[in-house]
mmCIF file of C-alpha atoms in Angstrom:
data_model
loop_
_atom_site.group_PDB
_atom_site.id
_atom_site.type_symbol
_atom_site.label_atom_id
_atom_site.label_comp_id
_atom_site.label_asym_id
_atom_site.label_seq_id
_atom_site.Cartn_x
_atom_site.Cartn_y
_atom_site.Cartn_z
ATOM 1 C CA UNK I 1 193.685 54.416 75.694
ATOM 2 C CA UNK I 2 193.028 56.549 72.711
ATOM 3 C CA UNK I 3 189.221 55.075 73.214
ATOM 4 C CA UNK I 4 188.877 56.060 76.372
ATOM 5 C CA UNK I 5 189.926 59.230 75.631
ATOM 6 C CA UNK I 6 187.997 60.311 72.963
ATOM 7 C CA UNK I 7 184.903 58.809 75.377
ATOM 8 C CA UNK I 8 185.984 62.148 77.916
ATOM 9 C CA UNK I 9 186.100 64.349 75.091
ATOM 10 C CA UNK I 10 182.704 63.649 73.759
ATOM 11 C CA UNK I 11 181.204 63.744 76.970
ATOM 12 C CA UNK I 12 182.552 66.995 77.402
ATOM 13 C CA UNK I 13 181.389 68.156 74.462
ATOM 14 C CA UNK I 14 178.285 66.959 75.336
ATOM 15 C CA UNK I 15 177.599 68.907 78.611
ATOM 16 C CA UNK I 16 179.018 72.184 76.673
ATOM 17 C CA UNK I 17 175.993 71.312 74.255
ATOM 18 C CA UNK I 18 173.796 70.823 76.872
ATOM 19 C CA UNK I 19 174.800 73.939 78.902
ATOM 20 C CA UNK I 20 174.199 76.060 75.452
ATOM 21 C CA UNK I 21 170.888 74.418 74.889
ATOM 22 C CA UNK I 22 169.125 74.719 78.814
ATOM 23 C CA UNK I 23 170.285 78.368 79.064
ATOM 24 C CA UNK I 24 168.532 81.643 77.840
ATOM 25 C CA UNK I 25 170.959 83.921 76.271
ATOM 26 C CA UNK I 26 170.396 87.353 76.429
ATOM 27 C CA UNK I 27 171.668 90.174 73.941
ATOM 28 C CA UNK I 28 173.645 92.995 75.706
ATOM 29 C CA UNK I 29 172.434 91.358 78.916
ATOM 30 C CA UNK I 30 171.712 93.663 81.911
ATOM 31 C CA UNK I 31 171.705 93.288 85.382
ATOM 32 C CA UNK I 32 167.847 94.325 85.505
ATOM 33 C CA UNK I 33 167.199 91.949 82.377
ATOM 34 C CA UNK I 34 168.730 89.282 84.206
ATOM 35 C CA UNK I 35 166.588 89.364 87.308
ATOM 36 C CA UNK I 36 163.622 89.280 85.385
ATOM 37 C CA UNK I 37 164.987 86.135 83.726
ATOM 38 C CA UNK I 38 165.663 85.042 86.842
ATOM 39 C CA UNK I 39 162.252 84.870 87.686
ATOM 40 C CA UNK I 40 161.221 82.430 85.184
ATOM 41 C CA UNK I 41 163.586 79.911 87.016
ATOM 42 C CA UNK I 42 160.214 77.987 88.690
ATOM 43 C CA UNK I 43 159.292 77.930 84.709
ATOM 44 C CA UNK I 44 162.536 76.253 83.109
ATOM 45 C CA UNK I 45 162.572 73.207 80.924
ATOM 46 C CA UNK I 46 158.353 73.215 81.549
ATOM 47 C CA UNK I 47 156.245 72.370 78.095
ATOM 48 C CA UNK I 48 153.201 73.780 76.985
ATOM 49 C CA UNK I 49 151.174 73.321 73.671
ATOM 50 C CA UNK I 50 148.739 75.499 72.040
ATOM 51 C CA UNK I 51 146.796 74.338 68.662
ATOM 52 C CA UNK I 52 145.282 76.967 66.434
ATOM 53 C CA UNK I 53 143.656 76.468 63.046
ATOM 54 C CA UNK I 54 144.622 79.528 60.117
ATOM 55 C CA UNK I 55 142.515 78.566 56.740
ATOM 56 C CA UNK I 56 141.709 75.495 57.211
ATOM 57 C CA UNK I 57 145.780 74.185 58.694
ATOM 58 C CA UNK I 58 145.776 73.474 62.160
ATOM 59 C CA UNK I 59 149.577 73.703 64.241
ATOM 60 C CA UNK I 60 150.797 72.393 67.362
ATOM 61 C CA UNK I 61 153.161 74.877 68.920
ATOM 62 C CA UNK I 62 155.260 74.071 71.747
ATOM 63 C CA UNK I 63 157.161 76.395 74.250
ATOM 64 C CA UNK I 64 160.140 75.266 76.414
ATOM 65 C CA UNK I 65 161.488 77.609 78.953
ATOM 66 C CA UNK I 66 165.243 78.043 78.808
ATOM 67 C CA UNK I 67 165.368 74.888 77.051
ATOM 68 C CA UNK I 68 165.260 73.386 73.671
ATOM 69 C CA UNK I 69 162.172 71.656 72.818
ATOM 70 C CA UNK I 70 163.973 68.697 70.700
ATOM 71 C CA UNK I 71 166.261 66.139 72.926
ATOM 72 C CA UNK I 72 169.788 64.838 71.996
ATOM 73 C CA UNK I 73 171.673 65.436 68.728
ATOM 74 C CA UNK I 74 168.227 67.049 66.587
ATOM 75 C CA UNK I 75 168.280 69.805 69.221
ATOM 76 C CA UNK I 76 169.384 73.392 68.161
ATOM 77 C CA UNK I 77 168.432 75.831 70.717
ATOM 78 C CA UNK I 78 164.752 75.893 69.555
ATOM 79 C CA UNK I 79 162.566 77.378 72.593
ATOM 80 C CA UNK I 80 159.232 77.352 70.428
ATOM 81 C CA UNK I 81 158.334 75.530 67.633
ATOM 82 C CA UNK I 82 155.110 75.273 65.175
ATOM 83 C CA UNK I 83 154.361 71.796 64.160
ATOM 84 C CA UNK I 84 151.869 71.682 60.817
ATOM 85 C CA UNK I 85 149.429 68.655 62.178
ATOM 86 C CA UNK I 86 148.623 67.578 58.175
ATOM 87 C CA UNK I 87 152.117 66.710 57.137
ATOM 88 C CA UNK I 88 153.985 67.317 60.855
ATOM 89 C CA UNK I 89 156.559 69.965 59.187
ATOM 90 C CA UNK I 90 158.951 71.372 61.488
ATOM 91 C CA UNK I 91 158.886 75.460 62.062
ATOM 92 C CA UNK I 92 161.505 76.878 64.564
ATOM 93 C CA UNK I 93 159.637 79.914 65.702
ATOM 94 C CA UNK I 94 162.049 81.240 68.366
ATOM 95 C CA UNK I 95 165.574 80.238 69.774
ATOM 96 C CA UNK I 96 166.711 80.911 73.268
ATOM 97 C CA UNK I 97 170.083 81.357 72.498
ATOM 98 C CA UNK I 98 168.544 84.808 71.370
ATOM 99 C CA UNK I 99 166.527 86.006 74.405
ATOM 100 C CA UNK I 100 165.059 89.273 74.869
ATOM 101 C CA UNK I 101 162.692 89.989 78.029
ATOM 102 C CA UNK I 102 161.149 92.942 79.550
ATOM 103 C CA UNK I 103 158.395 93.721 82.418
ATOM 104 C CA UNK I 104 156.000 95.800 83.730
ATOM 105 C CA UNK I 105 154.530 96.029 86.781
ATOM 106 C CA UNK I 106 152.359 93.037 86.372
ATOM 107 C CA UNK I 107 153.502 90.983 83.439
ATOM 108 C CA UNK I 108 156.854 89.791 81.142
ATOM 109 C CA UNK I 109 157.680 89.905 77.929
ATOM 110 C CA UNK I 110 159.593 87.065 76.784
ATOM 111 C CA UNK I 111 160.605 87.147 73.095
ATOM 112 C CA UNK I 112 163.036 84.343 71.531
ATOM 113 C CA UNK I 113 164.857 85.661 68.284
ATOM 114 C CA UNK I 114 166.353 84.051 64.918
ATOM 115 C CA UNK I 115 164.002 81.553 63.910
ATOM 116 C CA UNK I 116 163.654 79.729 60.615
ATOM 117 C CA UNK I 117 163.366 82.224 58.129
ATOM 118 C CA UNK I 118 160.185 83.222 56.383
ATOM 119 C CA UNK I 119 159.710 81.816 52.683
ATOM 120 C CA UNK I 120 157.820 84.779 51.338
ATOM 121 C CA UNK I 121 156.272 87.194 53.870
ATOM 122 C CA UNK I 122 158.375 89.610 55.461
ATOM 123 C CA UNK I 123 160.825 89.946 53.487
ATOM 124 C CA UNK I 124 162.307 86.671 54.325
ATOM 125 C CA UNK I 125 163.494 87.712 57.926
ATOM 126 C CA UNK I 126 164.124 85.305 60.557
ATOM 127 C CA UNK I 127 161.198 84.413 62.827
ATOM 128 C CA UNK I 128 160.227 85.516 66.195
ATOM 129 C CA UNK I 129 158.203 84.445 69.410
ATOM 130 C CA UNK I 130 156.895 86.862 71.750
ATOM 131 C CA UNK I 131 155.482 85.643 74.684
ATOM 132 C CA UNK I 132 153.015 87.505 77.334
ATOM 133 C CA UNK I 133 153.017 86.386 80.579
ATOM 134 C CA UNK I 134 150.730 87.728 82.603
ATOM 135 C CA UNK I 135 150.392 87.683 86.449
ATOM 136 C CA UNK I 136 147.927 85.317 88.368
ATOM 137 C CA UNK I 137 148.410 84.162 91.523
ATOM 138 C CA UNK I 138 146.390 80.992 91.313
ATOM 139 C CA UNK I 139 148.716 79.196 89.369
ATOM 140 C CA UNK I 140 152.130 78.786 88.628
ATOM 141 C CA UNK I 141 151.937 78.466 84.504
ATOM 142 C CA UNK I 142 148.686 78.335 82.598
ATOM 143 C CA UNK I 143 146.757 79.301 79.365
ATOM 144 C CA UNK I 144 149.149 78.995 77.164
ATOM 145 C CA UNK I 145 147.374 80.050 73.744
ATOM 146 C CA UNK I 146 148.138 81.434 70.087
ATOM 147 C CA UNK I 147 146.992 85.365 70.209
ATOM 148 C CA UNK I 148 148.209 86.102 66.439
ATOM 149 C CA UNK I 149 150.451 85.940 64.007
ATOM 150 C CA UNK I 150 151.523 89.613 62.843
ATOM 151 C CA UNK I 151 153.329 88.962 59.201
ATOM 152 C CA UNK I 152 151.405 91.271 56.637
ATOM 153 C CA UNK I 153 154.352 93.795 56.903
ATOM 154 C CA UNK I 154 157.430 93.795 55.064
ATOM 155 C CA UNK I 155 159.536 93.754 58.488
ATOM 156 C CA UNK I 156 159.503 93.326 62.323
ATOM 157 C CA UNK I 157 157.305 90.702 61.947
ATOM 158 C CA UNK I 158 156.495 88.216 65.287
ATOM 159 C CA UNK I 159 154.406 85.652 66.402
ATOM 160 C CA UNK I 160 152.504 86.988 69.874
ATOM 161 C CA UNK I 161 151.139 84.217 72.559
ATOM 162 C CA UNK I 162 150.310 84.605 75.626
ATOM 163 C CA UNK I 163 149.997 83.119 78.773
ATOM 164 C CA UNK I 164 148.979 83.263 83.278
ATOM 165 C CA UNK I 165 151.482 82.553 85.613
ATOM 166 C CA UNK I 166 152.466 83.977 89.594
ATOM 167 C CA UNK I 167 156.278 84.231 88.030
ATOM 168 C CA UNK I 168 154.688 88.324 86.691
ATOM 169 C CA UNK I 169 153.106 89.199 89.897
ATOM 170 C CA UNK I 170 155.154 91.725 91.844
ATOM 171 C CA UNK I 171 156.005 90.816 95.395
ATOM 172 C CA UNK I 172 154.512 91.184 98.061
ATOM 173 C CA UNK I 173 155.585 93.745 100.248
ATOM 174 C CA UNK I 174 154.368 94.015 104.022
ATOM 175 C CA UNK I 175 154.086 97.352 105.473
ATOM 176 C CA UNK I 176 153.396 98.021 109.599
ATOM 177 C CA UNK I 177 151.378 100.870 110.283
ATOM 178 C CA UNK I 178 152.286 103.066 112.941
ATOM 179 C CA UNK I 179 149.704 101.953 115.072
ATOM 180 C CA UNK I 180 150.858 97.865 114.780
ATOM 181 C CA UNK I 181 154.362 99.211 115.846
ATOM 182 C CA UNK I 182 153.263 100.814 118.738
ATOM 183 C CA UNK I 183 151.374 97.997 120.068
ATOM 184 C CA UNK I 184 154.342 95.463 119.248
ATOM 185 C CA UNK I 185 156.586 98.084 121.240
ATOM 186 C CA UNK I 186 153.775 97.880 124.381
ATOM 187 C CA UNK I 187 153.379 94.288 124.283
ATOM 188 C CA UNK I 188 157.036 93.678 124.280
ATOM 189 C CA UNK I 189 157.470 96.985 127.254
ATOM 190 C CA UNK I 190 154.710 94.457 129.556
ATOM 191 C CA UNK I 191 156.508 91.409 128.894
ATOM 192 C CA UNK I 192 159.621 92.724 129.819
ATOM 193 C CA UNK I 193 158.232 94.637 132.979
ATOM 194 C CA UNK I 194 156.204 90.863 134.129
ATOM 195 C CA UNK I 195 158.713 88.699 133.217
ATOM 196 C CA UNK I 196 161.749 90.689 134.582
ATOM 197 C CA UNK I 197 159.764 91.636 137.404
ATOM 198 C CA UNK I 198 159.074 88.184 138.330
ATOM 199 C CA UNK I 199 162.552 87.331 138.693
ATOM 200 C CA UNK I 200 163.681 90.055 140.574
ATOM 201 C CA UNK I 201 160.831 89.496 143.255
ATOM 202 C CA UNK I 202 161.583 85.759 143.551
ATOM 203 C CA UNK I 203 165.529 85.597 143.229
ATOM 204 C CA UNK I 204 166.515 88.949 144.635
ATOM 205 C CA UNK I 205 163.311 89.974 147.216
ATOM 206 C CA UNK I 206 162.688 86.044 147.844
ATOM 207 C CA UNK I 207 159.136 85.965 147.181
ATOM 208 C CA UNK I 208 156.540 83.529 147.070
ATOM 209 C CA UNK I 209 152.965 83.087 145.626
ATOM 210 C CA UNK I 210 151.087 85.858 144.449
ATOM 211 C CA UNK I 211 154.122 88.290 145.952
ATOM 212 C CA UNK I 212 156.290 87.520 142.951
ATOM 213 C CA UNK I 213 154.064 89.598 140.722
ATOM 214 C CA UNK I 214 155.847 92.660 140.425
ATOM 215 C CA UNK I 215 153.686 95.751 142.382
ATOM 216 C CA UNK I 216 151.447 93.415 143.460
ATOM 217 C CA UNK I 217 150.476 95.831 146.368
ATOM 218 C CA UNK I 218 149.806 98.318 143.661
ATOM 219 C CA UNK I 219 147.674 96.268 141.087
ATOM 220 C CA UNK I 220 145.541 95.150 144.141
ATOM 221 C CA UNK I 221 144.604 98.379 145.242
ATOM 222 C CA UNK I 222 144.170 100.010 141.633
ATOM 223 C CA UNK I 223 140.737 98.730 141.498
ATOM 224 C CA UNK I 224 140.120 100.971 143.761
ATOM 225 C CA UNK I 225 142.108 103.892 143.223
ATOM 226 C CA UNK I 226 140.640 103.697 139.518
ATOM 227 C CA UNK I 227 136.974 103.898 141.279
ATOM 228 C CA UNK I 228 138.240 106.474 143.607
ATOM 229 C CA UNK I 229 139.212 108.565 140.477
ATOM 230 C CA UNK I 230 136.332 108.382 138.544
ATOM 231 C CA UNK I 231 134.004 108.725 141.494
ATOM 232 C CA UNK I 232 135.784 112.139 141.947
ATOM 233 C CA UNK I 233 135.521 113.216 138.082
ATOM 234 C CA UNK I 234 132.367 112.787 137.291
ATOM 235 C CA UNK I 235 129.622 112.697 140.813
ATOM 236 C CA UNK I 236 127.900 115.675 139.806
ATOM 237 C CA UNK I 237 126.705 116.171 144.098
ATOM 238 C CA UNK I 238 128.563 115.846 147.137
ATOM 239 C CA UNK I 239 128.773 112.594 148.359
ATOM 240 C CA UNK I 240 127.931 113.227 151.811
ATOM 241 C CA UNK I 241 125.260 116.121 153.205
ATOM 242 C CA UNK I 242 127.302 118.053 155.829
ATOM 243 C CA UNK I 243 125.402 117.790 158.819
ATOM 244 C CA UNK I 244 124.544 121.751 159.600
ATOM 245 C CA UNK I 245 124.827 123.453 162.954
ATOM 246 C CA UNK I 246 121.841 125.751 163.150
ATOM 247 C CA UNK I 247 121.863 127.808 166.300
ATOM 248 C CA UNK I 248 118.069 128.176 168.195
ATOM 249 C CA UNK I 249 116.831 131.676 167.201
ATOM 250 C CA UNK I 250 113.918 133.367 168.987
ATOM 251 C CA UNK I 251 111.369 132.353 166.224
ATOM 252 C CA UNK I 252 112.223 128.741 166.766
ATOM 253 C CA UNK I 253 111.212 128.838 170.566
ATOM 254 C CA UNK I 254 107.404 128.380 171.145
ATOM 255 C CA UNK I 255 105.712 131.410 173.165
ATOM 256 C CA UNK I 256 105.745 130.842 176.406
ATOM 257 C CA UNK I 257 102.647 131.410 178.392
ATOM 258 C CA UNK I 258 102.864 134.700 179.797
ATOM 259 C CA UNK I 259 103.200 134.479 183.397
ATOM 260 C CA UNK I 260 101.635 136.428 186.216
ATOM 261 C CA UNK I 261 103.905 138.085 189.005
ATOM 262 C CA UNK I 262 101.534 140.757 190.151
ATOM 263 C CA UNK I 263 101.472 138.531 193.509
ATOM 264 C CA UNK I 264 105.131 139.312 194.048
ATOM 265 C CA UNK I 265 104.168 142.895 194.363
ATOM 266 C CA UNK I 266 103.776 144.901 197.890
ATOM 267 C CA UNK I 267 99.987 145.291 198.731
#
């Protein structure tokens, strides 16, 4: 009994460890902070690896997303780590359970807090990660690489990397004009006029055929009223000559031979 148990009470413990470990904790966490963390959610518990040589040492470092990069019991929050390739010595470079984030328009800052401290540089301050993520569409995470490691100060010293991924871009916002509403707003006026015009002529007037198109009297004769119209606007002559009455005037009639009535007269 006592066995079984202790079995629940480890296993508890165990998701509580878990939980700590796969979640990004922010400092003074605001609402606007946390929507840009939630962003990264397509990113979480992804690896990536960068190697970079510095004097003749070459490191591994690995980056987990809201996740530590060591599994089970070795685990301690680590979200990036430097691994020295020539004797494979351990560096916690960032923890999430220290999270910082901004954004711009186009690209996050990530930064993960209160790593291993520094042995000489920097006045022996914890370590930090600061990750650039920059927005590209064409992929989802890539190009993880080592930019530089800022230390010759005595203070505020950070590790920068950076990185492409479609988690920055802004998004994509899709604007009508005024002249796509107004033809959505016709197109839906005509199918409302056919459609409900089409029922009323078949259920209500009880037409068949062609009559079921609403107006159909009127479409058929537009052709011609449209014709009509613009034969109207724009002839530029009457389009018939008015046949003209001209009366016969005296210079129209040929002379008439002069005629003789001298015989009519008395002798």
């Amino acid at each position: 009994m006592f066995a079984r148990l202790f079995s629940v009470c480890l296993a508890a413990v165990s998701v509580v460890a878990a939980q700590i470990v796969d979640d990004c904790k922010l400092n003074k966490m605001s609402p606007s902070e946390q929507a840009v963390l939630d962003r990264l959610a397509p990113l979480k518990h992804k690896r990536f690896e960068a190697l970079s040589d510095d004097g003749g040492d070459s490191y591994t470092y690995t980056l987990v997303f809201c996740g530590g990069v060591f599994n089970g019991s070795k685990s301690s929050n680590e979200g990036l780590v430097q691994n020295k390739t020539k004797n494979q010595e351990i560096t916690v470079i960032g923890r999430i359970n220290d999270t910082h984030i901004i954004n711009g328009t186009d690209w996050i800052l990530l930064t993960y807090s209160s790593g291993d401290n520094y042995s000489t540089h920097c006045d022996k301050e914890p370590r930090k990660a600061m990750i650039m993520i920059s927005c590209n569409k064409k992929t989802l995470a890539d190009g993880f690489m080592v930019v530089a490691e800022h230390r010759d100060k005595t203070s505020d010293c950070f590790y920068l990397f950076e990185m492409d991924s479609s988690v920055a871009c802004p998004p994509e916002e899709s604007h009508l004009s005024v002249g796509s509403i107004l033809l959505i707003v016709f197109a839906v006026l005509i199918a409302v006029y056919i459609i409900g015009g089409f029922l009323y002529q078949r259920f209500v007037v009880g037409a068949k055929g062609m009559e079921q198109f609403p107006n159909i009297t009127l479409w058929r004769d537009l052709g011609n009223l449209v014709a009509d119209g613009c034969d109207f606007v724009c002839r530029s002559q009457p389009r018939s000559s008015e046949t003209a009455y001209r009366g016969v005037g005296d210079d129209q009639l040929g002379e008439e031979p002069e005629e003789r009535d001298d015989h009519l007269l008395p002798m």
